[in-house]
Amino acid sequence: QSVLTQPPSVSGAPGQRITISCTGSSSNVGADYDVHWYQQLPGTAPKLLIYGNTNRPSGVPDRFSGSTSGSSASLAITGLQAEDEADYYCQSYDSSLRGWVFGGGTKVTVL
Amino acid sequence: EVQLVESGGGLVKPGGSLRLSCAASGFTFSTYNINWVRQAPGKGLEWVSSISGTSNYIYYADSVKGRFTISRDNAKNSLYLQMNSLRVEDTALYYCARSEGWGPGWFDPWGQGTRVTVSS
């Protein structure tokens, strides 16, 4: 069981908007530790997608956006494209565990 | 170009040992915290260990505490993970990743990973 909870899968048609939730607790996201998101394309290493809850690294399309509210965070993908098919992971820091924690990952399928 | 390249993975029997390495280039290695993260086959990401730039601060996940030791050699721009008393459940792709940003920060970039298989 992952400390951060994500839905196992989300799907959408090309051009649609989808969201991936990441639910934490009072020792991580709820304690105001930042949430970061990673994209892992099949057979490749994870790549930073969103950092500090809402920020996009250079080169990441603005179709990707992050938000937080209380003990939860969300990743939104607008204008879904075939190349967005990947696994997505949220990450935060947990003060009780004294370490970094990840969500279980969400597989995005473009229909 | 900032780059991390892992090596040292392989097949080992339960109870055995293995030492992973991560070679860094393209940045001032000694000024960054570095991490090990693993991914079991078909599973998600699990943080394993972190070490500060000067090795003053070291942290481990409970699942590896007492069995794994992280270290670094700043003169060689290299990070290591000594893994002892290996278990079947340690089978995974092991990534090294640089810490970035404020507070606990985020991980960027990641290496391509080195595979560890623990099996009799």
Short mmCIF file of N, CA and C in Angstrom, two decimals, chain B residues 17-91:
data_model
loop_
_atom_site.label_atom_id
_atom_site.label_comp_id
_atom_site.label_asym_id
_atom_site.label_seq_id
_atom_site.Cartn_x
_atom_site.Cartn_y
_atom_site.Cartn_z
N SER B 17 25.26 -10.22 -1.46
CA SER B 17 25.55 -8.78 -1.46
C SER B 17 25.80 -8.30 -2.88
N LEU B 18 25.62 -6.99 -3.06
CA LEU B 18 25.86 -6.36 -4.35
C LEU B 18 26.16 -4.89 -4.08
N ARG B 19 27.01 -4.28 -4.90
CA ARG B 19 27.31 -2.86 -4.78
C ARG B 19 26.96 -2.16 -6.07
N LEU B 20 26.04 -1.22 -5.97
CA LEU B 20 25.66 -0.41 -7.13
C LEU B 20 26.46 0.87 -7.16
N SER B 21 26.68 1.37 -8.37
CA SER B 21 27.38 2.65 -8.56
C SER B 21 26.53 3.56 -9.42
N CYS B 22 26.74 4.85 -9.25
CA CYS B 22 26.07 5.86 -10.07
C CYS B 22 27.11 6.93 -10.40
N ALA B 23 27.44 7.05 -11.68
CA ALA B 23 28.43 8.02 -12.14
C ALA B 23 27.73 9.27 -12.61
N ALA B 24 28.13 10.41 -12.07
CA ALA B 24 27.49 11.68 -12.39
C ALA B 24 28.40 12.53 -13.27
N SER B 25 27.79 13.33 -14.13
CA SER B 25 28.54 14.25 -14.97
C SER B 25 27.67 15.44 -15.34
N GLY B 26 28.31 16.55 -15.70
CA GLY B 26 27.58 17.71 -16.18
C GLY B 26 27.12 18.68 -15.10
N PHE B 27 27.48 18.43 -13.84
CA PHE B 27 27.13 19.36 -12.76
C PHE B 27 28.12 19.18 -11.61
N THR B 28 28.09 20.13 -10.68
CA THR B 28 29.00 20.09 -9.53
C THR B 28 28.44 19.09 -8.52
N PHE B 29 28.92 17.87 -8.62
CA PHE B 29 28.34 16.74 -7.89
C PHE B 29 28.29 17.00 -6.38
N SER B 30 29.34 17.56 -5.83
CA SER B 30 29.45 17.68 -4.38
C SER B 30 28.43 18.62 -3.76
N THR B 31 27.74 19.40 -4.57
CA THR B 31 26.79 20.38 -4.02
C THR B 31 25.35 19.88 -4.05
N TYR B 32 25.15 18.65 -4.45
CA TYR B 32 23.80 18.12 -4.55
C TYR B 32 23.58 16.88 -3.68
N ASN B 33 22.39 16.79 -3.07
CA ASN B 33 21.95 15.54 -2.47
C ASN B 33 21.57 14.57 -3.59
N ILE B 34 21.84 13.29 -3.37
CA ILE B 34 21.53 12.28 -4.38
C ILE B 34 20.74 11.16 -3.72
N ASN B 35 19.90 10.52 -4.51
CA ASN B 35 18.98 9.51 -3.99
C ASN B 35 19.03 8.20 -4.78
N TRP B 36 18.64 7.13 -4.11
CA TRP B 36 18.36 5.86 -4.79
C TRP B 36 16.86 5.60 -4.70
N VAL B 37 16.27 5.24 -5.83
CA VAL B 37 14.85 4.90 -5.91
C VAL B 37 14.76 3.58 -6.67
N ARG B 38 13.88 2.69 -6.25
CA ARG B 38 13.78 1.41 -6.94
C ARG B 38 12.36 1.17 -7.43
N GLN B 39 12.27 0.27 -8.40
CA GLN B 39 10.98 -0.08 -8.99
C GLN B 39 10.96 -1.57 -9.24
N ALA B 40 10.19 -2.29 -8.45
CA ALA B 40 10.04 -3.73 -8.64
C ALA B 40 9.31 -4.00 -9.96
N PRO B 41 9.51 -5.16 -10.53
CA PRO B 41 8.88 -5.46 -11.83
C PRO B 41 7.37 -5.25 -11.81
N GLY B 42 6.88 -4.41 -12.70
CA GLY B 42 5.45 -4.14 -12.81
C GLY B 42 4.86 -3.33 -11.67
N LYS B 43 5.72 -2.78 -10.81
CA LYS B 43 5.23 -2.04 -9.64
C LYS B 43 5.62 -0.57 -9.73
N GLY B 44 5.27 0.17 -8.66
CA GLY B 44 5.54 1.60 -8.63
C GLY B 44 6.92 1.93 -8.07
N LEU B 45 7.13 3.23 -7.87
CA LEU B 45 8.41 3.73 -7.40
C LEU B 45 8.48 3.68 -5.88
N GLU B 46 9.66 3.34 -5.36
CA GLU B 46 9.89 3.31 -3.91
C GLU B 46 11.21 4.00 -3.62
N TRP B 47 11.18 5.08 -2.82
CA TRP B 47 12.41 5.73 -2.38
C TRP B 47 13.18 4.78 -1.46
N VAL B 48 14.50 4.70 -1.68
CA VAL B 48 15.35 3.77 -0.92
C VAL B 48 16.26 4.51 0.06
N SER B 49 16.99 5.52 -0.42
CA SER B 49 17.98 6.16 0.43
C SER B 49 18.39 7.50 -0.16
N SER B 50 18.87 8.39 0.70
CA SER B 50 19.35 9.70 0.27
C SER B 50 20.62 10.06 1.02
N ILE B 51 21.49 10.83 0.38
CA ILE B 51 22.72 11.29 1.01
C ILE B 51 22.97 12.74 0.63
N SER B 52 23.36 13.54 1.58
CA SER B 52 23.63 14.95 1.32
C SER B 52 24.98 15.11 0.61
N GLY B 53 25.23 16.32 0.13
CA GLY B 53 26.43 16.57 -0.65
C GLY B 53 27.73 16.27 0.09
N THR B 54 27.73 16.54 1.38
CA THR B 54 28.93 16.32 2.18
C THR B 54 28.87 15.02 2.98
N SER B 55 27.84 14.21 2.72
CA SER B 55 27.62 12.94 3.42
C SER B 55 27.25 13.12 4.88
N ASN B 56 26.95 14.34 5.30
CA ASN B 56 26.57 14.59 6.69
C ASN B 56 25.20 14.05 7.04
N TYR B 57 24.33 14.01 6.05
CA TYR B 57 22.97 13.56 6.31
C TYR B 57 22.67 12.36 5.41
N ILE B 58 22.26 11.28 6.02
CA ILE B 58 21.95 10.03 5.31
C ILE B 58 20.63 9.50 5.83
N TYR B 59 19.78 9.08 4.93
CA TYR B 59 18.46 8.57 5.30
C TYR B 59 18.18 7.29 4.53
N TYR B 60 17.39 6.41 5.17
CA TYR B 60 17.02 5.15 4.55
C TYR B 60 15.53 4.88 4.74
N ALA B 61 14.93 4.19 3.79
CA ALA B 61 13.60 3.66 3.97
C ALA B 61 13.67 2.52 4.99
N ASP B 62 12.60 2.32 5.73
CA ASP B 62 12.58 1.27 6.74
C ASP B 62 12.84 -0.11 6.13
N SER B 63 12.42 -0.28 4.88
CA SER B 63 12.54 -1.59 4.22
C SER B 63 13.99 -2.01 3.98
N VAL B 64 14.93 -1.06 4.02
CA VAL B 64 16.33 -1.40 3.74
C VAL B 64 17.27 -1.02 4.88
N LYS B 65 16.74 -0.36 5.90
CA LYS B 65 17.58 0.10 7.00
C LYS B 65 18.28 -1.09 7.66
N GLY B 66 19.58 -0.93 7.89
CA GLY B 66 20.37 -1.99 8.51
C GLY B 66 20.95 -2.98 7.51
N ARG B 67 20.49 -2.94 6.28
CA ARG B 67 21.00 -3.86 5.24
C ARG B 67 21.72 -3.12 4.13
N PHE B 68 21.26 -1.92 3.80
CA PHE B 68 21.84 -1.13 2.71
C PHE B 68 22.64 0.03 3.30
N THR B 69 23.72 0.40 2.60
CA THR B 69 24.53 1.55 2.99
C THR B 69 24.79 2.42 1.78
N ILE B 70 24.41 3.69 1.88
CA ILE B 70 24.66 4.65 0.81
C ILE B 70 25.95 5.40 1.12
N SER B 71 26.70 5.70 0.08
CA SER B 71 27.93 6.49 0.26
C SER B 71 28.23 7.22 -1.04
N ARG B 72 29.19 8.11 -0.99
CA ARG B 72 29.57 8.85 -2.19
C ARG B 72 31.04 9.20 -2.13
N ASP B 73 31.63 9.40 -3.31
CA ASP B 73 33.01 9.86 -3.44
C ASP B 73 32.97 11.08 -4.34
N ASN B 74 33.00 12.26 -3.74
CA ASN B 74 32.88 13.49 -4.53
C ASN B 74 34.07 13.70 -5.47
N ALA B 75 35.22 13.16 -5.11
CA ALA B 75 36.39 13.30 -5.99
C ALA B 75 36.20 12.50 -7.28
N LYS B 76 35.38 11.46 -7.20
CA LYS B 76 35.12 10.62 -8.37
C LYS B 76 33.74 10.87 -8.97
N ASN B 77 33.01 11.84 -8.43
CA ASN B 77 31.65 12.13 -8.91
C ASN B 77 30.80 10.87 -8.93
N SER B 78 30.88 10.11 -7.87
CA SER B 78 30.20 8.82 -7.85
C SER B 78 29.41 8.59 -6.56
N LEU B 79 28.31 7.90 -6.71
CA LEU B 79 27.41 7.50 -5.63
C LEU B 79 27.39 5.98 -5.59
N TYR B 80 27.23 5.44 -4.39
CA TYR B 80 27.23 3.99 -4.25
C TYR B 80 26.07 3.53 -3.37
N LEU B 81 25.69 2.26 -3.55
CA LEU B 81 24.73 1.63 -2.67
C LEU B 81 25.22 0.21 -2.40
N GLN B 82 25.69 -0.02 -1.19
CA GLN B 82 26.11 -1.34 -0.78
C GLN B 82 24.90 -2.07 -0.23
N MET B 83 24.54 -3.19 -0.87
CA MET B 83 23.34 -3.92 -0.49
C MET B 83 23.76 -5.28 0.07
N ASN B 84 23.47 -5.50 1.34
CA ASN B 84 23.78 -6.77 2.00
C ASN B 84 22.50 -7.49 2.41
N SER B 85 22.63 -8.76 2.75
CA SER B 85 21.47 -9.56 3.20
C SER B 85 20.29 -9.39 2.25
N LEU B 86 20.56 -9.52 0.97
CA LEU B 86 19.53 -9.28 -0.04
C LEU B 86 18.41 -10.29 0.06
N ARG B 87 17.20 -9.81 -0.21
CA ARG B 87 15.99 -10.61 -0.16
C ARG B 87 15.35 -10.65 -1.54
N VAL B 88 14.50 -11.63 -1.76
CA VAL B 88 13.79 -11.72 -3.04
C VAL B 88 13.04 -10.43 -3.33
N GLU B 89 12.49 -9.82 -2.29
CA GLU B 89 11.69 -8.60 -2.46
C GLU B 89 12.54 -7.37 -2.79
N ASP B 90 13.86 -7.50 -2.79
CA ASP B 90 14.73 -6.41 -3.22
C ASP B 90 14.92 -6.39 -4.74
N THR B 91 14.38 -7.39 -5.42
CA THR B 91 14.45 -7.44 -6.87
C THR B 91 13.77 -6.21 -7.47
#
